[in-house]
Amino acid sequence: MPNVDLSSIWLDIGLNDMLPLERKAAAAHEKLDELTMQDGTMTGWVNFPETLDKTDLADISATARHLRSISDAVVVIGAGGSYLGSRAVIELLYSSYYNELGIGPKLYFAGHNLSSRELDTFSSLLENVDFSVIVISKSGTTLEPALSLRFFRQLLAQRYGEDSISDRIVAITDEKKGKLGPMADELGWKRFAIPSNIGGRYSVFTAAGLLPMAVAGVGLQTLIFGARAEARKLNSIRSFENPAWQYAVARNLLYSKGKKIELMTCYEPSFKYTAEWFKQLFGESEGKQGKGIFPASAQYTTDLHSLGQYVQEGERSLFETLVRFDHSGAPVRVANDFADSDGLNYLSGKEMYTIQNVAENAVISAHNSGGVPVVLIEAGEINERSIGAMLYFFQLSCAVSGLMLGVDPFDQPGVEAYKSNMHSMLKSL
Ligand code: PA5
């Protein structure tokens, strides 16, 4: 569903620049096909939306219903890929005010930092509130979620008694490896699997993403339907008509022209966590061997009043990727002010969305003239189907882009290095 528009990437590009890159994209996609057919590679996500079973979805939905029936709040414990996907979808659909909307249990995301203040805040928020826990960790040994799990288990035990908490904890972890699975089995917790051949940052369509989404009331069938349709489309078009190739080619081209920073922007504030998910996906997939575009994000128009100055006139090493959504929801019109004190009555009666659209175009043109190429991604309306499609689009683009760059987009040796360093230093405490 997402369409890529390269008309504002502005660089002096001729067919001679594009053709070799198109061939590179084709080779990268073929490489991805090869990897997908081999055992032992981390490409299980490629066909996952296609193969995801109805029974698995039914089990996830039933567990979500159970958690909703016994909880006024659900704590989702996980770091990086283990929580960003679900948070991105929930916030994009319902906004960052989800917890105030009263449409499901409140959701608190924990286990992605080491802050005692934050844990303390959670224990105040959960006082006299019935709550449950979803813990997501492929390895089961990541420090932040593991310590958080200890904290919330203790809180649950104090509230309900050690013997009565097993139906309040659900574990989502690697199907074969790691420490969390055996722990869940021993303690009688419901358990879902993340396939071993799907890494955290590609796991949004597994139970890791789907269970918290289902708790929040997201329509899983429609989301998966969108991802599946997108997977079929993107894996069958083998030409520059393929939007994922267009995006991957644009990124590689801009990178080769010195644009080392990609600023992901959007005019919807509820996109914030999708941008976080995007940064993790691309940063962890491409940033290795001394290479890779640095993925950053800005929220427009908010950040135009701060970062906007840098984007317009700072060091010319960045390009923007603007995700645009069609208008959905009730129209909001500018109110009339009889005194016209701010001189803006010429906008009275106009829809905010129309004004936002004009702002988008004005900003693209200003940034272009300041030397900032803008890749436009038209993502449709904000709904489950188009979000499913968009997330799959980014995953496939990321794999093709990383393979074009000549790195392995599925490992994360740098993250492992920090994790093992921290563990060994902590042992000397
Ligand atoms: O994408 C990744 O692999 C990482 O971001 C992990 O998701 C993150 O480090 C958490 O790891 P784990 O799920 O093993 O706790």
Coordinates of C-alpha atoms and ligand atoms in Angstrom, one line a residue:
M1 CA 0.0 0.0 0.0
P2 CA 2.7 2.6 0.7
N3 CA 3.8 4.5 -2.4
V4 CA 7.1 6.2 -2.7
D5 CA 7.5 9.5 -4.4
L6 CA 11.0 10.5 -5.3
S7 CA 10.2 13.7 -7.0
S8 CA 11.6 15.8 -4.1
I9 CA 14.9 14.0 -3.8
W10 CA 16.2 16.9 -5.9
L11 CA 19.7 15.6 -6.4
D12 CA 21.1 15.8 -9.8
I13 CA 20.2 12.3 -10.8
G14 CA 20.2 10.8 -14.3
L15 CA 19.3 7.4 -15.5
N16 CA 23.0 6.5 -15.3
D17 CA 22.8 6.9 -11.5
M18 CA 19.7 4.8 -11.2
L19 CA 20.3 1.8 -13.4
P20 CA 23.2 0.2 -11.5
L21 CA 21.3 0.8 -8.3
E22 CA 18.2 -0.9 -9.7
R23 CA 20.4 -3.9 -10.6
K24 CA 21.8 -3.8 -7.1
A25 CA 18.3 -3.8 -5.6
A26 CA 17.4 -6.8 -7.8
A27 CA 20.5 -8.7 -6.6
A28 CA 19.7 -7.8 -3.0
H29 CA 16.2 -9.1 -3.3
E30 CA 17.4 -12.3 -4.9
K31 CA 19.9 -12.7 -2.0
L32 CA 17.0 -12.3 0.4
D33 CA 15.1 -15.0 -1.5
E34 CA 18.1 -17.3 -1.2
L35 CA 18.5 -16.6 2.5
T36 CA 14.7 -17.1 3.1
M37 CA 15.0 -20.6 1.5
Q38 CA 18.0 -21.6 3.7
D39 CA 17.6 -23.0 7.2
G40 CA 19.4 -21.2 10.0
T41 CA 19.0 -17.6 8.6
M42 CA 17.1 -14.9 10.4
T43 CA 14.6 -14.4 7.6
G44 CA 11.5 -16.1 9.1
W45 CA 9.7 -12.7 9.0
V46 CA 9.7 -12.6 5.2
N47 CA 6.8 -15.1 4.9
F48 CA 5.5 -14.9 8.4
P49 CA 2.3 -12.9 7.7
E50 CA 1.5 -15.4 5.0
T51 CA 2.0 -18.5 7.2
L52 CA 0.6 -17.2 10.4
D53 CA -2.1 -19.6 11.5
K54 CA -5.7 -18.8 12.3
T55 CA -5.4 -20.9 15.5
D56 CA -2.4 -18.9 16.6
L57 CA -4.3 -15.7 16.1
A58 CA -7.3 -17.2 18.0
D59 CA -5.0 -18.2 20.9
I60 CA -3.5 -14.7 21.1
S61 CA -7.0 -13.1 21.0
A62 CA -8.3 -15.4 23.7
T63 CA -5.3 -14.6 25.9
A64 CA -5.9 -10.9 25.3
R65 CA -9.6 -11.3 26.3
H66 CA -8.5 -13.1 29.5
L67 CA -6.1 -10.4 30.4
R68 CA -8.7 -7.7 29.7
S69 CA -11.2 -9.5 31.9
I70 CA -8.9 -9.6 34.9
S71 CA -6.9 -6.4 34.5
D72 CA -7.5 -2.7 34.7
A73 CA -3.8 -2.3 33.6
V74 CA -1.4 -4.5 31.8
V75 CA 2.4 -3.9 32.1
V76 CA 4.3 -4.8 28.9
I77 CA 7.9 -5.6 29.7
G78 CA 10.3 -5.6 26.9
A79 CA 13.3 -3.8 25.3
G80 CA 14.0 -2.8 21.7
G81 CA 12.3 -5.1 19.3
S82 CA 10.4 -6.7 22.0
Y83 CA 8.1 -3.7 22.6
L84 CA 8.5 -1.0 20.0
G85 CA 6.4 -2.7 17.4
S86 CA 3.3 -3.0 19.5
R87 CA 3.7 0.4 21.0
A88 CA 4.1 1.9 17.6
V89 CA 0.9 0.4 16.3
I90 CA -1.2 1.1 19.5
E91 CA -0.1 4.8 19.6
L92 CA -0.5 5.3 15.8
L93 CA -4.1 4.0 15.9
Y94 CA -5.2 5.5 19.2
S95 CA -2.7 8.3 19.9
S96 CA -0.5 8.6 22.9
Y97 CA -3.6 9.3 24.9
Y98 CA -4.7 5.6 24.6
N99 CA -4.7 5.2 28.4
E100 CA -7.1 8.1 28.9
L101 CA -9.5 6.9 26.3
G102 CA -10.9 4.1 28.4
I103 CA -11.2 1.6 25.5
G104 CA -9.2 -1.1 27.2
P105 CA -6.9 -1.7 30.2
K106 CA -4.3 0.9 30.7
L107 CA -1.0 -0.2 29.1
Y108 CA 2.4 0.6 30.7
F109 CA 5.6 -0.2 28.9
A110 CA 8.4 -1.1 31.2
G111 CA 11.7 -3.0 31.0
H112 CA 13.4 -0.8 28.5
N113 CA 15.5 1.3 30.9
L114 CA 17.1 0.9 34.3
S115 CA 15.4 3.8 36.0
S116 CA 14.3 3.2 39.6
R117 CA 12.2 6.4 39.5
E118 CA 10.2 5.0 36.7
L119 CA 9.6 1.6 38.5
D120 CA 8.6 3.6 41.6
T121 CA 6.1 5.6 39.5
F122 CA 4.6 2.3 38.1
S123 CA 4.2 1.0 41.6
S124 CA 2.2 4.1 42.6
L125 CA 0.2 3.9 39.4
L126 CA -0.7 0.3 40.1
E127 CA -1.7 0.8 43.7
N128 CA -5.2 -0.6 44.1
V129 CA -5.3 -1.4 40.4
D130 CA -5.8 -5.0 39.2
F131 CA -3.0 -5.6 36.8
S132 CA -1.2 -8.3 34.8
V133 CA 2.1 -8.6 33.1
I134 CA 3.2 -9.5 29.5
V135 CA 6.9 -10.1 29.5
I136 CA 8.6 -10.3 26.1
S137 CA 12.3 -11.2 25.7
K138 CA 13.7 -13.5 23.0
S139 CA 16.8 -14.3 25.1
G140 CA 15.3 -13.9 28.6
T141 CA 18.6 -12.5 29.7
T142 CA 18.4 -8.9 28.6
L143 CA 19.1 -7.0 31.8
E144 CA 16.4 -4.3 31.6
P145 CA 13.4 -6.6 31.1
A146 CA 14.8 -9.3 33.4
L147 CA 15.1 -6.9 36.3
S148 CA 11.7 -5.4 35.5
L149 CA 10.1 -8.8 35.6
R150 CA 11.6 -9.4 39.1
F151 CA 10.1 -6.1 40.2
F152 CA 6.6 -6.7 38.8
R153 CA 6.5 -10.3 39.9
Q154 CA 7.2 -9.2 43.5
L155 CA 4.5 -6.5 43.2
L156 CA 2.0 -9.2 41.9
A157 CA 3.0 -11.6 44.7
Q158 CA 2.5 -8.9 47.3
R159 CA -0.9 -8.0 45.8
Y160 CA -2.4 -11.5 45.1
G161 CA -0.1 -14.0 46.9
E162 CA 2.7 -16.0 45.2
D163 CA 0.4 -18.9 44.4
S164 CA -2.3 -16.9 42.6
I165 CA -0.3 -14.9 40.0
S166 CA 0.4 -17.5 37.3
D167 CA -2.6 -16.5 35.2
R168 CA -1.5 -12.9 35.4
I169 CA 1.8 -13.4 33.7
V170 CA 2.2 -14.2 30.0
A171 CA 5.7 -14.8 28.6
I172 CA 6.7 -14.3 24.9
T173 CA 10.1 -15.7 24.1
D174 CA 12.2 -17.6 21.6
E175 CA 10.5 -20.9 20.7
K176 CA 13.7 -23.0 21.3
K177 CA 16.3 -21.0 23.2
G178 CA 16.7 -18.6 26.1
K179 CA 15.9 -18.6 29.8
L180 CA 12.4 -17.2 29.9
G181 CA 10.7 -20.2 28.3
P182 CA 11.8 -22.8 30.9
M183 CA 11.0 -20.3 33.6
A184 CA 7.5 -19.7 32.3
D185 CA 6.9 -23.5 32.0
E186 CA 8.1 -24.1 35.5
L187 CA 5.9 -21.4 37.0
G188 CA 2.8 -22.3 34.9
W189 CA 2.7 -19.0 32.9
K190 CA 1.0 -19.0 29.5
R191 CA 3.7 -18.8 26.9
F192 CA 3.9 -17.7 23.3
A193 CA 6.8 -18.3 20.9
I194 CA 8.8 -16.0 18.8
P195 CA 10.2 -18.2 16.0
S196 CA 14.0 -18.6 16.4
N197 CA 14.6 -17.3 12.9
I198 CA 12.9 -13.9 13.5
G199 CA 15.0 -11.3 15.3
G200 CA 13.5 -8.8 17.8
R201 CA 13.3 -5.9 15.4
Y202 CA 11.4 -8.0 12.8
S203 CA 9.0 -9.5 15.3
V204 CA 6.1 -7.1 15.1
F205 CA 3.8 -9.6 13.4
T206 CA 4.6 -12.4 15.9
A207 CA 2.9 -12.7 19.4
A208 CA 5.5 -10.2 20.6
G209 CA 3.7 -7.5 18.7
L210 CA 0.3 -9.0 18.5
L211 CA -0.6 -9.8 22.1
P212 CA -0.2 -6.3 23.5
M213 CA -2.0 -5.0 20.4
A214 CA -4.9 -7.4 21.0
V215 CA -5.1 -6.3 24.6
A216 CA -5.5 -2.7 23.4
G217 CA -8.3 -3.8 20.9
V218 CA -6.3 -3.6 17.7
G219 CA -7.9 -5.7 14.9
L220 CA -5.3 -8.4 14.3
Q221 CA -6.9 -10.0 11.3
T222 CA -7.0 -6.8 9.4
L223 CA -3.5 -5.9 10.4
I224 CA -2.2 -9.2 9.2
F225 CA -4.3 -9.0 6.1
G226 CA -2.6 -5.7 5.2
A227 CA 0.9 -7.1 5.9
R228 CA 0.1 -10.2 3.8
A229 CA -1.2 -8.3 0.8
E230 CA 1.9 -6.0 1.0
A231 CA 4.3 -9.0 1.3
R232 CA 2.7 -10.6 -1.8
K233 CA 3.0 -7.4 -3.8
L234 CA 6.5 -6.4 -2.8
N235 CA 7.9 -9.9 -3.3
S236 CA 6.4 -10.3 -6.7
I237 CA 7.2 -7.0 -8.4
R238 CA 10.8 -7.4 -9.5
S239 CA 11.4 -4.1 -11.2
F240 CA 11.8 -0.5 -10.2
E241 CA 8.0 -0.3 -9.9
N242 CA 8.5 -2.0 -6.5
P243 CA 8.1 0.8 -3.8
A244 CA 10.5 -1.0 -1.5
W245 CA 13.2 -1.0 -4.2
Q246 CA 12.6 2.7 -4.8
Y247 CA 13.0 3.5 -1.2
A248 CA 16.1 1.3 -0.8
V249 CA 17.6 2.7 -4.0
A250 CA 16.9 6.3 -2.9
R251 CA 18.6 5.7 0.5
N252 CA 21.7 4.1 -1.0
L253 CA 22.0 6.8 -3.6
L254 CA 21.6 9.6 -1.1
Y255 CA 24.1 7.9 1.2
S256 CA 26.6 7.7 -1.7
K257 CA 26.1 11.4 -2.2
G258 CA 27.1 12.2 1.4
K259 CA 23.7 12.2 3.0
K260 CA 24.6 10.1 6.1
I261 CA 21.6 11.0 8.3
E262 CA 18.0 10.1 7.5
L263 CA 15.4 12.2 9.4
M264 CA 12.1 10.3 9.5
T265 CA 9.3 12.9 9.8
C266 CA 5.6 12.9 10.0
Y267 CA 2.9 15.4 10.7
E268 CA 0.9 13.0 12.9
P269 CA 2.0 13.2 16.6
S270 CA 0.8 9.6 17.0
F271 CA 3.6 8.5 14.6
K272 CA 6.2 9.0 17.4
Y273 CA 6.7 5.4 18.3
T274 CA 6.5 4.2 14.7
A275 CA 9.6 6.5 14.1
E276 CA 11.2 4.8 17.2
W277 CA 10.5 1.4 15.7
F278 CA 11.8 2.6 12.3
K279 CA 15.1 3.8 14.0
Q280 CA 15.6 0.5 15.7
L281 CA 14.9 -1.5 12.6
F282 CA 17.2 0.5 10.3
G283 CA 19.9 1.4 12.9
E284 CA 20.4 -2.1 14.1
S285 CA 20.1 -3.6 10.6
E286 CA 22.5 -1.3 8.8
G287 CA 24.8 0.3 11.3
K288 CA 27.8 -2.0 11.1
Q289 CA 31.3 -2.4 9.6
G290 CA 31.8 1.4 9.8
K291 CA 28.8 1.9 7.5
G292 CA 25.2 2.9 7.5
I293 CA 22.8 5.8 7.4
F294 CA 22.1 7.2 10.9
P295 CA 18.4 7.0 11.5
A296 CA 16.9 10.0 13.3
S297 CA 13.4 11.4 13.6
A298 CA 11.5 14.6 14.1
Q299 CA 7.9 15.3 14.7
Y300 CA 6.4 18.0 12.5
T301 CA 5.3 20.7 12.9
T302 CA 6.4 20.5 16.6
D303 CA 10.1 20.2 15.7
L304 CA 10.1 22.7 13.0
H305 CA 10.2 25.2 15.8
S306 CA 13.4 23.7 17.1
L307 CA 15.2 21.3 14.7
G308 CA 13.8 23.2 11.7
Q309 CA 16.6 25.6 11.8
Y310 CA 19.2 22.9 11.6
V311 CA 17.3 21.1 8.9
Q312 CA 17.1 24.2 6.8
E313 CA 20.7 25.6 7.3
G314 CA 22.8 23.2 9.3
E315 CA 25.4 20.8 8.0
R316 CA 24.2 19.4 4.7
S317 CA 24.5 15.7 5.6
L318 CA 20.9 14.8 6.0
F319 CA 17.9 13.8 4.0
E320 CA 14.3 13.5 5.1
T321 CA 11.8 10.7 4.7
L322 CA 8.3 12.1 5.2
V323 CA 5.5 9.6 5.9
R324 CA 2.2 11.1 4.8
F325 CA -1.2 9.8 5.8
D326 CA -4.6 10.5 4.1
H327 CA -7.1 12.3 6.2
S328 CA -9.3 10.1 8.4
G329 CA -11.6 10.9 11.3
A330 CA -13.9 13.9 11.8
P331 CA -13.0 17.1 10.1
V332 CA -11.9 20.0 12.4
R333 CA -12.4 23.4 11.0
V334 CA -10.8 26.7 12.0
A335 CA -13.2 28.8 14.2
N336 CA -14.1 32.3 13.2
D337 CA -12.9 35.1 15.4
F338 CA -15.1 38.2 14.9
A339 CA -12.4 40.6 16.0
D340 CA -9.8 38.8 13.8
S341 CA -7.2 39.8 16.4
D342 CA -4.6 37.5 15.0
G343 CA -5.4 38.4 11.4
L344 CA -6.1 34.7 10.5
N345 CA -9.7 35.0 9.6
Y346 CA -8.8 34.2 6.0
L347 CA -8.5 30.6 7.3
S348 CA -11.9 30.5 9.1
G349 CA -13.9 27.5 8.1
K350 CA -10.9 25.8 6.5
E351 CA -10.1 22.2 7.5
M352 CA -7.1 21.7 9.7
Y353 CA -6.0 18.8 7.5
T354 CA -6.0 21.1 4.4
I355 CA -3.8 23.6 6.3
Q356 CA -1.5 20.8 7.4
N357 CA -1.2 19.7 3.8
V358 CA -0.2 23.1 2.6
A359 CA 2.3 23.3 5.5
E360 CA 3.8 19.9 4.3
N361 CA 4.2 21.1 0.8
A362 CA 5.7 24.5 1.9
V363 CA 8.2 22.7 4.1
I364 CA 9.2 20.2 1.4
S365 CA 9.9 23.1 -0.9
A366 CA 11.8 25.1 1.7
H367 CA 13.9 22.1 2.7
N368 CA 14.6 21.2 -0.9
S369 CA 15.8 24.7 -1.5
G370 CA 18.0 24.4 1.5
G371 CA 19.6 21.3 0.1
V372 CA 17.6 18.7 1.8
P373 CA 16.3 15.9 -0.4
V374 CA 12.9 14.6 0.8
V375 CA 11.7 11.0 0.1
L376 CA 7.9 10.9 0.3
I377 CA 6.1 7.9 1.5
E378 CA 2.3 8.0 1.0
A379 CA 0.9 5.5 3.6
G380 CA -2.8 5.8 3.1
E381 CA -5.3 6.2 5.9
I382 CA -4.4 5.4 9.5
N383 CA -6.0 2.0 10.0
E384 CA -5.0 -1.6 10.8
R385 CA -4.7 -2.6 7.2
S386 CA -2.5 0.2 6.0
I387 CA -0.4 0.0 9.2
G388 CA 0.2 -3.7 8.6
A389 CA 1.2 -2.9 5.0
M390 CA 3.5 0.0 6.0
L391 CA 5.4 -2.0 8.7
Y392 CA 6.0 -4.9 6.2
F393 CA 7.1 -2.3 3.6
F394 CA 9.7 -0.9 6.0
Q395 CA 10.9 -4.4 6.9
L396 CA 11.4 -5.4 3.3
S397 CA 12.9 -2.1 2.3
C398 CA 15.3 -2.4 5.2
A399 CA 16.5 -5.9 4.3
V400 CA 17.0 -4.9 0.6
S401 CA 18.7 -1.6 1.6
G402 CA 21.0 -3.4 4.0
L403 CA 22.0 -6.1 1.5
M404 CA 22.6 -3.4 -1.1
L405 CA 25.0 -1.8 1.4
G406 CA 26.8 -5.0 1.8
V407 CA 26.0 -5.7 5.5
D408 CA 24.1 -8.5 7.2
P409 CA 20.8 -6.7 8.1
F410 CA 19.8 -9.5 10.5
D411 CA 22.5 -9.6 13.1
Q412 CA 23.3 -7.1 15.8
P413 CA 26.9 -7.8 17.1
G414 CA 27.1 -4.2 18.5
V415 CA 24.1 -4.7 20.8
E416 CA 25.4 -8.0 21.9
A417 CA 28.8 -6.4 22.7
Y418 CA 27.1 -3.8 25.0
K419 CA 25.0 -6.4 26.7
S420 CA 27.8 -8.7 27.5
N421 CA 30.1 -5.9 28.7
M422 CA 27.4 -4.7 31.0
H423 CA 26.8 -8.2 32.4
S424 CA 30.5 -8.7 33.1
M425 CA 31.0 -5.3 34.7
L426 CA 27.9 -5.9 36.9
K427 CA 29.4 -9.1 38.2
S428 CA 32.1 -7.1 39.9
L429 CA 29.5 -5.0 41.9
Ligands
PA5_1 O1 16.2 -6.3 17.7 C1 16.8 -6.8 18.6 O2 17.3 -7.9 18.4 C2 17.0 -6.1 19.9 O3 16.5 -4.8 19.9 C3 16.2 -6.9 21.0 O4 14.9 -6.9 20.6 C4 16.4 -6.3 22.3 O5 17.8 -6.1 22.6 C5 15.7 -7.1 23.4 O6 16.3 -8.4 23.4 P1 15.5 -9.6 24.0 O7 14.2 -9.8 23.3 O8 16.4 -10.8 23.9 O9 15.3 -9.2 25.5

